[in-house]
């Protein structure tokens, strides 16, 4: 459930406040696709964003679960350094990495660790109800998990739109990156989310609970029960979020 919270970068910088959330997702991939029966059913996500006078730091961790325990984990940490006074342009550096268990899925260590560096452009509407970010980065894959080190690139778009007087939020990201071992040499991953925000209801101010859904849209990313990642999938979740 990566990078959704990063759509609030511009808003948080302007307000100079930290923010974080915890998400719980029930994954419906096993119900929609016959070749995803061994896919973990539950994912928790913890996200943190903290701005300062130099830029901002963002990190998140996903943990996937089977009924008898954790199946694997993935995390990212990103740092931006402002290069313009209006904080729209920034230098972006990032680390990605994680691992999955092999006992239940037959697939282990599928996240090859990577370092990314490049530029970012961040935009927000005057009331910060709409945000948008673009990132273009060099990506270096470290040697490991049965593959050698190699160079690549990644392009990322992140968006957020809160509407209906704060009652609804549509947010998400789109990543496209180079991978030398997949068909077409490109991997696509997008995770749009829709949230219904209870704290926008009269009498529920301060109750920072949201319910909604996420759809993981991917090509050449999701590993199926055969150990292959060469297909397109659109996998929905049922989700809840606490922002604090």
PDB file of C-alpha atoms in Angstrom:
ATOM      1  CA  UNK A   1       0.000   0.000   0.000  1.00  0.00           C
ATOM      2  CA  UNK A   2       2.849   2.178  -0.860  1.00  0.00           C
ATOM      3  CA  UNK A   3       3.127   6.073  -1.159  1.00  0.00           C
ATOM      4  CA  UNK A   4      -0.532   7.031  -0.826  1.00  0.00           C
ATOM      5  CA  UNK A   5       0.197   9.355   2.063  1.00  0.00           C
ATOM      6  CA  UNK A   6       2.900  11.099   0.022  1.00  0.00           C
ATOM      7  CA  UNK A   7       0.095  12.875  -1.863  1.00  0.00           C
ATOM      8  CA  UNK A   8      -0.146  15.164   1.187  1.00  0.00           C
ATOM      9  CA  UNK A   9       3.461  16.356   0.892  1.00  0.00           C
ATOM     10  CA  UNK A  10       2.665  19.902  -0.166  1.00  0.00           C
ATOM     11  CA  UNK A  11      -0.037  20.301   2.458  1.00  0.00           C
ATOM     12  CA  UNK A  12       2.138  19.047   5.280  1.00  0.00           C
ATOM     13  CA  UNK A  13       5.077  21.247   4.277  1.00  0.00           C
ATOM     14  CA  UNK A  14       2.866  24.299   4.218  1.00  0.00           C
ATOM     15  CA  UNK A  15       1.472  23.489   7.644  1.00  0.00           C
ATOM     16  CA  UNK A  16       4.910  22.419   9.027  1.00  0.00           C
ATOM     17  CA  UNK A  17       3.247  19.563  10.907  1.00  0.00           C
ATOM     18  CA  UNK A  18       3.987  15.867  11.181  1.00  0.00           C
ATOM     19  CA  UNK A  19       1.393  13.279  10.270  1.00  0.00           C
ATOM     20  CA  UNK A  20       1.042   9.532  10.230  1.00  0.00           C
ATOM     21  CA  UNK A  21      -1.545   6.809   9.771  1.00  0.00           C
ATOM     22  CA  UNK A  22      -2.153   3.087  10.153  1.00  0.00           C
ATOM     23  CA  UNK A  23      -4.103   1.129   7.525  1.00  0.00           C
ATOM     24  CA  UNK A  24      -5.656  -2.338   7.579  1.00  0.00           C
ATOM     25  CA  UNK A  25      -6.486  -3.995   4.234  1.00  0.00           C
ATOM     26  CA  UNK A  26      -8.336  -7.238   3.541  1.00  0.00           C
ATOM     27  CA  UNK A  27      -7.069  -8.413   0.151  1.00  0.00           C
ATOM     28  CA  UNK A  28      -9.558  -9.968  -2.299  1.00  0.00           C
ATOM     29  CA  UNK A  29      -6.999 -11.294  -4.753  1.00  0.00           C
ATOM     30  CA  UNK A  30      -7.656 -14.924  -3.789  1.00  0.00           C
ATOM     31  CA  UNK A  31     -11.360 -14.399  -4.563  1.00  0.00           C
ATOM     32  CA  UNK A  32     -10.871 -12.706  -7.942  1.00  0.00           C
ATOM     33  CA  UNK A  33      -8.035 -14.805  -9.409  1.00  0.00           C
ATOM     34  CA  UNK A  34      -7.619 -18.584  -9.355  1.00  0.00           C
ATOM     35  CA  UNK A  35      -3.808 -18.296  -9.562  1.00  0.00           C
ATOM     36  CA  UNK A  36      -3.551 -16.134  -6.409  1.00  0.00           C
ATOM     37  CA  UNK A  37      -4.874 -18.675  -3.880  1.00  0.00           C
ATOM     38  CA  UNK A  38      -1.693 -18.501  -1.778  1.00  0.00           C
ATOM     39  CA  UNK A  39      -1.620 -14.681  -1.699  1.00  0.00           C
ATOM     40  CA  UNK A  40      -1.753 -13.272   1.870  1.00  0.00           C
ATOM     41  CA  UNK A  41      -5.208 -12.010   2.817  1.00  0.00           C
ATOM     42  CA  UNK A  42      -4.326  -9.153   5.181  1.00  0.00           C
ATOM     43  CA  UNK A  43      -1.889  -6.226   4.980  1.00  0.00           C
ATOM     44  CA  UNK A  44      -1.122  -3.561   7.566  1.00  0.00           C
ATOM     45  CA  UNK A  45       0.548  -0.298   6.559  1.00  0.00           C
ATOM     46  CA  UNK A  46       2.217   2.271   8.820  1.00  0.00           C
ATOM     47  CA  UNK A  47       3.126   5.633   7.253  1.00  0.00           C
ATOM     48  CA  UNK A  48       4.955   8.671   8.606  1.00  0.00           C
ATOM     49  CA  UNK A  49       5.665  12.060   7.049  1.00  0.00           C
ATOM     50  CA  UNK A  50       7.716  14.810   8.738  1.00  0.00           C
ATOM     51  CA  UNK A  51       8.713  18.133   7.139  1.00  0.00           C
ATOM     52  CA  UNK A  52      11.490  20.442   8.293  1.00  0.00           C
ATOM     53  CA  UNK A  53      13.138  23.627   7.045  1.00  0.00           C
ATOM     54  CA  UNK A  54      15.324  21.661   4.597  1.00  0.00           C
ATOM     55  CA  UNK A  55      12.619  19.457   3.081  1.00  0.00           C
ATOM     56  CA  UNK A  56      10.803  16.356   4.290  1.00  0.00           C
ATOM     57  CA  UNK A  57      11.156  12.710   5.297  1.00  0.00           C
ATOM     58  CA  UNK A  58       8.638  10.021   4.409  1.00  0.00           C
ATOM     59  CA  UNK A  59       8.601   6.334   5.295  1.00  0.00           C
ATOM     60  CA  UNK A  60       6.188   3.449   5.338  1.00  0.00           C
ATOM     61  CA  UNK A  61       6.157  -0.264   6.095  1.00  0.00           C
ATOM     62  CA  UNK A  62       3.807  -2.924   4.718  1.00  0.00           C
ATOM     63  CA  UNK A  63       3.447  -6.253   6.534  1.00  0.00           C
ATOM     64  CA  UNK A  64       1.473  -9.090   4.898  1.00  0.00           C
ATOM     65  CA  UNK A  65      -0.162 -11.832   6.957  1.00  0.00           C
ATOM     66  CA  UNK A  66      -1.410 -15.379   6.666  1.00  0.00           C
ATOM     67  CA  UNK A  67      -3.840 -16.646   9.296  1.00  0.00           C
ATOM     68  CA  UNK A  68      -0.933 -18.094  11.288  1.00  0.00           C
ATOM     69  CA  UNK A  69       1.423 -15.110  11.175  1.00  0.00           C
ATOM     70  CA  UNK A  70       3.391 -12.637   9.089  1.00  0.00           C
ATOM     71  CA  UNK A  71       4.136 -13.581   5.487  1.00  0.00           C
ATOM     72  CA  UNK A  72       6.589 -10.820   4.631  1.00  0.00           C
ATOM     73  CA  UNK A  73       7.412  -7.138   4.867  1.00  0.00           C
ATOM     74  CA  UNK A  74       8.353  -4.238   2.600  1.00  0.00           C
ATOM     75  CA  UNK A  75       9.505  -0.727   3.471  1.00  0.00           C
ATOM     76  CA  UNK A  76      10.530   2.525   1.860  1.00  0.00           C
ATOM     77  CA  UNK A  77      12.199   5.613   3.230  1.00  0.00           C
ATOM     78  CA  UNK A  78      12.483   8.804   1.163  1.00  0.00           C
ATOM     79  CA  UNK A  79      14.090  12.156   1.808  1.00  0.00           C
ATOM     80  CA  UNK A  80      13.489  15.366  -0.160  1.00  0.00           C
ATOM     81  CA  UNK A  81      15.686  18.473  -0.091  1.00  0.00           C
ATOM     82  CA  UNK A  82      14.014  21.682  -1.287  1.00  0.00           C
ATOM     83  CA  UNK A  83      15.824  23.517  -4.072  1.00  0.00           C
ATOM     84  CA  UNK A  84      13.373  26.417  -4.582  1.00  0.00           C
ATOM     85  CA  UNK A  85      11.934  28.904  -2.097  1.00  0.00           C
ATOM     86  CA  UNK A  86       8.346  27.894  -2.847  1.00  0.00           C
ATOM     87  CA  UNK A  87       9.253  24.238  -2.053  1.00  0.00           C
ATOM     88  CA  UNK A  88       7.793  22.994  -5.338  1.00  0.00           C
ATOM     89  CA  UNK A  89      11.077  21.573  -6.651  1.00  0.00           C
ATOM     90  CA  UNK A  90      13.155  19.150  -4.627  1.00  0.00           C
ATOM     91  CA  UNK A  91      15.954  16.587  -4.805  1.00  0.00           C
ATOM     92  CA  UNK A  92      14.571  13.145  -3.982  1.00  0.00           C
ATOM     93  CA  UNK A  93      16.544  10.173  -2.560  1.00  0.00           C
ATOM     94  CA  UNK A  94      14.946   6.860  -1.576  1.00  0.00           C
ATOM     95  CA  UNK A  95      15.592   3.297  -0.422  1.00  0.00           C
ATOM     96  CA  UNK A  96      13.218   0.370  -1.165  1.00  0.00           C
ATOM     97  CA  UNK A  97      13.484  -3.193   0.085  1.00  0.00           C
ATOM     98  CA  UNK A  98      11.741  -6.178   1.620  1.00  0.00           C
ATOM     99  CA  UNK A  99      11.288  -9.930   1.687  1.00  0.00           C
ATOM    100  CA  UNK A 100       8.595 -12.608   1.640  1.00  0.00           C
ATOM    101  CA  UNK A 101       8.507 -16.005   3.330  1.00  0.00           C
ATOM    102  CA  UNK A 102       9.017 -19.044   1.128  1.00  0.00           C
ATOM    103  CA  UNK A 103       7.322 -21.711   3.255  1.00  0.00           C
ATOM    104  CA  UNK A 104       3.739 -20.924   2.335  1.00  0.00           C
ATOM    105  CA  UNK A 105       4.096 -19.386  -1.123  1.00  0.00           C
ATOM    106  CA  UNK A 106       7.123 -21.120  -2.615  1.00  0.00           C
ATOM    107  CA  UNK A 107       8.372 -17.616  -3.473  1.00  0.00           C
ATOM    108  CA  UNK A 108      11.021 -15.963  -1.324  1.00  0.00           C
ATOM    109  CA  UNK A 109      12.967 -12.698  -1.279  1.00  0.00           C
ATOM    110  CA  UNK A 110      11.100 -11.180  -4.209  1.00  0.00           C
ATOM    111  CA  UNK A 111      11.896  -7.524  -3.419  1.00  0.00           C
ATOM    112  CA  UNK A 112      15.377  -6.752  -4.690  1.00  0.00           C
ATOM    113  CA  UNK A 113      16.780  -3.865  -2.660  1.00  0.00           C
ATOM    114  CA  UNK A 114      17.176  -0.593  -4.547  1.00  0.00           C
ATOM    115  CA  UNK A 115      18.444   2.963  -4.160  1.00  0.00           C
ATOM    116  CA  UNK A 116      16.805   5.835  -6.065  1.00  0.00           C
ATOM    117  CA  UNK A 117      17.821   9.454  -6.647  1.00  0.00           C
ATOM    118  CA  UNK A 118      16.360  12.198  -8.802  1.00  0.00           C
ATOM    119  CA  UNK A 119      14.065  15.197  -8.812  1.00  0.00           C
ATOM    120  CA  UNK A 120      10.523  15.925  -7.627  1.00  0.00           C
ATOM    121  CA  UNK A 121       7.902  18.548  -8.439  1.00  0.00           C
ATOM    122  CA  UNK A 122       5.135  19.087  -5.859  1.00  0.00           C
ATOM    123  CA  UNK A 123       1.910  21.054  -6.336  1.00  0.00           C
ATOM    124  CA  UNK A 124      -1.131  21.856  -4.181  1.00  0.00           C
ATOM    125  CA  UNK A 125      -4.299  23.895  -4.644  1.00  0.00           C
ATOM    126  CA  UNK A 126      -4.741  27.007  -2.474  1.00  0.00           C
ATOM    127  CA  UNK A 127      -6.853  25.139   0.075  1.00  0.00           C
ATOM    128  CA  UNK A 128      -4.658  22.005  -0.167  1.00  0.00           C
ATOM    129  CA  UNK A 129      -7.666  19.853  -0.996  1.00  0.00           C
ATOM    130  CA  UNK A 130      -5.907  18.788  -4.195  1.00  0.00           C
ATOM    131  CA  UNK A 131      -2.253  17.714  -4.375  1.00  0.00           C
ATOM    132  CA  UNK A 132      -0.031  16.323  -7.089  1.00  0.00           C
ATOM    133  CA  UNK A 133       3.601  15.201  -7.257  1.00  0.00           C
ATOM    134  CA  UNK A 134       5.874  13.983 -10.064  1.00  0.00           C
ATOM    135  CA  UNK A 135       9.214  12.234  -9.527  1.00  0.00           C
ATOM    136  CA  UNK A 136      11.835  11.129 -12.061  1.00  0.00           C
ATOM    137  CA  UNK A 137      14.626   8.992 -10.625  1.00  0.00           C
ATOM    138  CA  UNK A 138      17.681   6.906 -11.391  1.00  0.00           C
ATOM    139  CA  UNK A 139      17.285   3.457  -9.778  1.00  0.00           C
ATOM    140  CA  UNK A 140      20.116   1.137  -8.770  1.00  0.00           C
ATOM    141  CA  UNK A 141      19.339  -2.484  -7.893  1.00  0.00           C
ATOM    142  CA  UNK A 142      21.764  -4.082  -5.438  1.00  0.00           C
ATOM    143  CA  UNK A 143      23.029  -7.597  -6.096  1.00  0.00           C
ATOM    144  CA  UNK A 144      20.945 -10.255  -4.395  1.00  0.00           C
ATOM    145  CA  UNK A 145      18.020 -12.666  -4.507  1.00  0.00           C
ATOM    146  CA  UNK A 146      19.521 -14.552  -7.437  1.00  0.00           C
ATOM    147  CA  UNK A 147      20.055 -11.471  -9.599  1.00  0.00           C
ATOM    148  CA  UNK A 148      23.056  -9.282 -10.221  1.00  0.00           C
ATOM    149  CA  UNK A 149      23.233  -5.540  -9.641  1.00  0.00           C
ATOM    150  CA  UNK A 150      21.982  -3.341 -12.479  1.00  0.00           C
ATOM    151  CA  UNK A 151      20.924   0.221 -13.324  1.00  0.00           C
ATOM    152  CA  UNK A 152      17.426   1.404 -14.149  1.00  0.00           C
ATOM    153  CA  UNK A 153      14.976   4.265 -13.757  1.00  0.00           C
ATOM    154  CA  UNK A 154      11.602   4.990 -12.180  1.00  0.00           C
ATOM    155  CA  UNK A 155       8.885   7.575 -12.833  1.00  0.00           C
ATOM    156  CA  UNK A 156       6.263   8.223 -10.139  1.00  0.00           C
ATOM    157  CA  UNK A 157       3.064  10.261 -10.006  1.00  0.00           C
ATOM    158  CA  UNK A 158       1.177  10.806  -6.721  1.00  0.00           C
ATOM    159  CA  UNK A 159      -2.171  12.526  -6.307  1.00  0.00           C
ATOM    160  CA  UNK A 160      -4.773  13.386  -3.675  1.00  0.00           C
ATOM    161  CA  UNK A 161      -8.236  14.954  -3.856  1.00  0.00           C
ATOM    162  CA  UNK A 162     -10.423  15.571  -0.793  1.00  0.00           C
ATOM    163  CA  UNK A 163     -13.944  16.684  -1.664  1.00  0.00           C
ATOM    164  CA  UNK A 164     -17.581  16.773  -0.452  1.00  0.00           C
ATOM    165  CA  UNK A 165     -16.579  19.051   2.460  1.00  0.00           C
ATOM    166  CA  UNK A 166     -13.862  16.640   3.553  1.00  0.00           C
ATOM    167  CA  UNK A 167     -16.122  13.607   3.578  1.00  0.00           C
ATOM    168  CA  UNK A 168     -14.352  11.771   0.720  1.00  0.00           C
ATOM    169  CA  UNK A 169     -10.745  11.380  -0.383  1.00  0.00           C
ATOM    170  CA  UNK A 170      -9.471   9.953  -3.662  1.00  0.00           C
ATOM    171  CA  UNK A 171      -5.723   9.422  -3.643  1.00  0.00           C
ATOM    172  CA  UNK A 172      -3.121   7.178  -5.168  1.00  0.00           C
ATOM    173  CA  UNK A 173       0.149   6.726  -6.978  1.00  0.00           C
ATOM    174  CA  UNK A 174       1.474   5.339 -10.238  1.00  0.00           C
ATOM    175  CA  UNK A 175       4.975   3.858 -10.536  1.00  0.00           C
ATOM    176  CA  UNK A 176       6.633   2.747 -13.765  1.00  0.00           C
ATOM    177  CA  UNK A 177      10.158   1.341 -13.550  1.00  0.00           C
ATOM    178  CA  UNK A 178      12.717  -0.550 -15.595  1.00  0.00           C
ATOM    179  CA  UNK A 179      13.444  -4.204 -14.850  1.00  0.00           C
ATOM    180  CA  UNK A 180      15.688  -6.106 -17.219  1.00  0.00           C
ATOM    181  CA  UNK A 181      14.105  -9.511 -16.474  1.00  0.00           C
ATOM    182  CA  UNK A 182      10.407  -8.867 -17.198  1.00  0.00           C
ATOM    183  CA  UNK A 183       8.546  -8.925 -20.488  1.00  0.00           C
ATOM    184  CA  UNK A 184       8.827  -5.493 -22.079  1.00  0.00           C
ATOM    185  CA  UNK A 185      11.456  -4.448 -19.498  1.00  0.00           C
ATOM    186  CA  UNK A 186       8.905  -2.337 -17.579  1.00  0.00           C
ATOM    187  CA  UNK A 187       6.870  -2.886 -14.398  1.00  0.00           C
ATOM    188  CA  UNK A 188       3.722  -0.867 -13.701  1.00  0.00           C
ATOM    189  CA  UNK A 189       2.138  -0.495 -10.287  1.00  0.00           C
ATOM    190  CA  UNK A 190      -0.711   1.793  -9.250  1.00  0.00           C
ATOM    191  CA  UNK A 191      -2.756   1.802  -6.039  1.00  0.00           C
ATOM    192  CA  UNK A 192      -5.694   4.233  -6.165  1.00  0.00           C
ATOM    193  CA  UNK A 193      -7.597   4.527  -2.897  1.00  0.00           C
ATOM    194  CA  UNK A 194     -11.033   5.894  -2.008  1.00  0.00           C
ATOM    195  CA  UNK A 195     -11.792   6.837   1.614  1.00  0.00           C
ATOM    196  CA  UNK A 196     -14.941   7.891   3.481  1.00  0.00           C
ATOM    197  CA  UNK A 197     -13.788  10.140   6.351  1.00  0.00           C
ATOM    198  CA  UNK A 198     -15.897   9.958   9.500  1.00  0.00           C
ATOM    199  CA  UNK A 199     -14.325  13.059  11.055  1.00  0.00           C
ATOM    200  CA  UNK A 200     -16.122  15.190   8.457  1.00  0.00           C
ATOM    201  CA  UNK A 201     -19.506  14.204   9.925  1.00  0.00           C
ATOM    202  CA  UNK A 202     -21.195  16.469  12.456  1.00  0.00           C
ATOM    203  CA  UNK A 203     -20.479  15.317  15.978  1.00  0.00           C
ATOM    204  CA  UNK A 204     -17.574  13.078  14.918  1.00  0.00           C
ATOM    205  CA  UNK A 205     -14.837  15.706  14.720  1.00  0.00           C
ATOM    206  CA  UNK A 206     -11.597  14.246  16.053  1.00  0.00           C
ATOM    207  CA  UNK A 207     -12.624  10.682  15.208  1.00  0.00           C
ATOM    208  CA  UNK A 208      -9.962  10.239  12.543  1.00  0.00           C
ATOM    209  CA  UNK A 209     -11.236   6.932  11.168  1.00  0.00           C
ATOM    210  CA  UNK A 210     -11.723   6.318   7.450  1.00  0.00           C
ATOM    211  CA  UNK A 211     -13.136   3.303   5.627  1.00  0.00           C
ATOM    212  CA  UNK A 212     -12.764   2.565   1.950  1.00  0.00           C
ATOM    213  CA  UNK A 213     -10.965   0.532  -0.639  1.00  0.00           C
ATOM    214  CA  UNK A 214      -7.749   0.244  -2.582  1.00  0.00           C
ATOM    215  CA  UNK A 215      -7.222  -1.368  -5.979  1.00  0.00           C
ATOM    216  CA  UNK A 216      -3.747  -2.700  -6.721  1.00  0.00           C
ATOM    217  CA  UNK A 217      -3.341  -2.369 -10.491  1.00  0.00           C
ATOM    218  CA  UNK A 218      -0.154  -3.977 -11.750  1.00  0.00           C
ATOM    219  CA  UNK A 219       1.613  -5.452 -14.745  1.00  0.00           C
ATOM    220  CA  UNK A 220       4.712  -7.651 -14.348  1.00  0.00           C
ATOM    221  CA  UNK A 221       4.686  -7.073 -10.574  1.00  0.00           C
ATOM    222  CA  UNK A 222       2.444  -9.503  -8.654  1.00  0.00           C
ATOM    223  CA  UNK A 223       3.831 -13.029  -8.258  1.00  0.00           C
ATOM    224  CA  UNK A 224       1.184 -15.725  -8.732  1.00  0.00           C
ATOM    225  CA  UNK A 225       1.019 -19.262  -7.319  1.00  0.00           C
ATOM    226  CA  UNK A 226       3.349 -20.519 -10.080  1.00  0.00           C
ATOM    227  CA  UNK A 227       6.088 -18.077  -9.070  1.00  0.00           C
ATOM    228  CA  UNK A 228       5.668 -15.903 -12.165  1.00  0.00           C
ATOM    229  CA  UNK A 229       5.163 -12.131 -12.364  1.00  0.00           C
ATOM    230  CA  UNK A 230       4.275 -11.674 -16.022  1.00  0.00           C
ATOM    231  CA  UNK A 231       0.555 -10.836 -15.838  1.00  0.00           C
ATOM    232  CA  UNK A 232      -1.824  -7.913 -15.380  1.00  0.00           C
ATOM    233  CA  UNK A 233      -3.927  -7.841 -12.199  1.00  0.00           C
ATOM    234  CA  UNK A 234      -6.473  -5.470 -10.649  1.00  0.00           C
ATOM    235  CA  UNK A 235      -6.895  -6.535  -7.013  1.00  0.00           C
ATOM    236  CA  UNK A 236      -9.316  -4.678  -4.679  1.00  0.00           C
ATOM    237  CA  UNK A 237      -9.223  -4.508  -0.904  1.00  0.00           C
ATOM    238  CA  UNK A 238     -11.645  -3.619   1.879  1.00  0.00           C
ATOM    239  CA  UNK A 239      -9.828  -1.139   4.110  1.00  0.00           C
ATOM    240  CA  UNK A 240      -9.870   0.973   7.268  1.00  0.00           C
ATOM    241  CA  UNK A 241      -7.480   3.761   8.308  1.00  0.00           C
ATOM    242  CA  UNK A 242      -6.663   5.683  11.474  1.00  0.00           C
ATOM    243  CA  UNK A 243      -4.882   9.027  11.034  1.00  0.00           C
ATOM    244  CA  UNK A 244      -3.125  10.568  14.036  1.00  0.00           C
TER     245      UNK A 244
END
